[in-house]
């Protein structure tokens, strides 16, 4: 069964850092495009960052220069390094994998940026 499991969320002060992780099956890491999405209270889910199986990345303008997405295909783990966090980064962060018509979501991990 395909699963995506996130970890690493928590409470951090503005300007702080967090590292999110997503582990999944080898099937996903062989060929799926992977993403981090987030959803803040009362807002739509939005794309934060994406990474192809070969390593090409893209970022939302709001996180460029602060967030870094990586994937280690043999270890079947994807990470999101978040630096200089702001209150507006507060959201539930979701790991997502997609290929063609198939997609999978993790359960989400809460990130709260507050003093």
Short mmCIF file of C-alpha atoms in Angstrom, two decimals:
data_model
loop_
_atom_site.label_atom_id
_atom_site.label_comp_id
_atom_site.label_asym_id
_atom_site.label_seq_id
_atom_site.Cartn_x
_atom_site.Cartn_y
_atom_site.Cartn_z
CA UNK A 1 0.00 0.00 0.00
CA UNK A 2 1.34 3.40 -0.97
CA UNK A 3 1.80 5.71 1.96
CA UNK A 4 3.27 9.10 2.57
CA UNK A 5 4.11 10.03 6.14
CA UNK A 6 5.19 13.51 7.19
CA UNK A 7 7.03 14.54 10.32
CA UNK A 8 8.90 17.52 11.72
CA UNK A 9 6.22 20.13 12.29
CA UNK A 10 5.94 22.15 15.46
CA UNK A 11 5.93 25.57 17.05
CA UNK A 12 8.71 27.99 16.14
CA UNK A 13 9.31 31.70 16.68
CA UNK A 14 9.41 34.13 13.76
CA UNK A 15 12.81 33.99 12.13
CA UNK A 16 13.33 30.41 13.21
CA UNK A 17 13.83 27.23 11.21
CA UNK A 18 12.17 23.84 10.82
CA UNK A 19 12.81 20.77 8.73
CA UNK A 20 9.91 18.68 7.48
CA UNK A 21 10.35 15.12 6.27
CA UNK A 22 8.18 12.86 4.15
CA UNK A 23 8.87 9.16 3.76
CA UNK A 24 7.22 6.98 1.17
CA UNK A 25 7.39 3.80 -0.83
CA UNK A 26 10.13 3.01 -3.36
CA UNK A 27 7.44 3.00 -6.06
CA UNK A 28 6.84 6.69 -5.50
CA UNK A 29 10.46 7.69 -5.30
CA UNK A 30 11.34 5.89 -8.53
CA UNK A 31 9.22 8.06 -10.76
CA UNK A 32 6.66 10.32 -9.09
CA UNK A 33 6.81 14.09 -9.05
CA UNK A 34 6.62 15.19 -5.42
CA UNK A 35 5.45 18.35 -3.72
CA UNK A 36 4.87 20.12 -0.46
CA UNK A 37 1.53 21.88 -0.14
CA UNK A 38 0.17 23.86 2.79
CA UNK A 39 -3.23 24.95 3.99
CA UNK A 40 -3.77 27.77 6.44
CA UNK A 41 -7.04 28.17 8.36
CA UNK A 42 -9.75 29.59 6.12
CA UNK A 43 -7.56 29.43 3.02
CA UNK A 44 -7.21 27.10 0.05
CA UNK A 45 -4.45 24.55 -0.10
CA UNK A 46 -1.48 25.99 -1.99
CA UNK A 47 1.64 24.61 -3.60
CA UNK A 48 4.80 25.44 -1.67
CA UNK A 49 7.49 23.56 -3.58
CA UNK A 50 7.89 20.71 -6.05
CA UNK A 51 10.67 18.36 -7.13
CA UNK A 52 10.88 15.97 -10.05
CA UNK A 53 12.41 12.51 -9.71
CA UNK A 54 15.55 13.85 -11.37
CA UNK A 55 15.86 16.73 -8.91
CA UNK A 56 14.49 19.76 -10.78
CA UNK A 57 12.75 22.06 -8.29
CA UNK A 58 10.22 24.87 -8.25
CA UNK A 59 8.99 27.14 -5.46
CA UNK A 60 6.14 29.47 -4.68
CA UNK A 61 7.27 33.08 -4.82
CA UNK A 62 6.41 33.52 -1.15
CA UNK A 63 9.03 30.96 -0.05
CA UNK A 64 11.82 31.44 -2.60
CA UNK A 65 15.16 31.94 -0.90
CA UNK A 66 13.82 30.68 2.44
CA UNK A 67 12.68 27.09 1.74
CA UNK A 68 14.64 24.25 0.15
CA UNK A 69 13.08 21.02 -1.12
CA UNK A 70 15.19 17.88 -1.55
CA UNK A 71 14.59 14.22 -2.19
CA UNK A 72 16.75 11.16 -1.65
CA UNK A 73 15.33 8.49 -3.89
CA UNK A 74 17.31 5.48 -2.56
CA UNK A 75 16.37 6.42 1.02
CA UNK A 76 12.78 7.25 -0.06
CA UNK A 77 12.67 10.52 1.84
CA UNK A 78 11.80 14.06 0.84
CA UNK A 79 12.56 17.08 3.01
CA UNK A 80 11.61 20.73 3.22
CA UNK A 81 14.12 22.97 4.97
CA UNK A 82 12.37 26.14 6.12
CA UNK A 83 14.35 29.16 7.29
CA UNK A 84 13.44 32.69 8.33
CA UNK A 85 9.93 31.54 9.08
CA UNK A 86 7.14 34.09 9.20
CA UNK A 87 3.73 34.07 10.85
CA UNK A 88 2.15 33.70 7.42
CA UNK A 89 3.92 30.35 7.02
CA UNK A 90 1.63 28.93 9.71
CA UNK A 91 -0.33 26.08 8.13
CA UNK A 92 -0.74 22.35 7.89
CA UNK A 93 1.91 21.09 5.49
CA UNK A 94 1.18 18.11 3.26
CA UNK A 95 3.41 15.81 1.29
CA UNK A 96 2.05 14.97 -2.16
CA UNK A 97 3.09 12.65 -4.97
CA UNK A 98 1.71 12.57 -8.50
CA UNK A 99 2.25 10.76 -11.77
CA UNK A 100 -0.25 10.93 -14.57
CA UNK A 101 -3.66 10.37 -13.05
CA UNK A 102 -2.33 8.93 -9.79
CA UNK A 103 -1.80 11.03 -6.72
CA UNK A 104 -1.22 10.44 -3.03
CA UNK A 105 -1.35 12.68 0.03
CA UNK A 106 0.16 12.45 3.47
CA UNK A 107 -1.83 13.15 6.60
CA UNK A 108 -0.25 16.57 7.15
CA UNK A 109 1.93 18.11 9.83
CA UNK A 110 1.19 21.37 11.64
CA UNK A 111 3.66 24.25 11.47
CA UNK A 112 2.95 27.19 13.75
CA UNK A 113 5.08 30.34 13.64
CA UNK A 114 4.38 32.50 16.65
CA UNK A 115 6.14 34.39 19.40
#
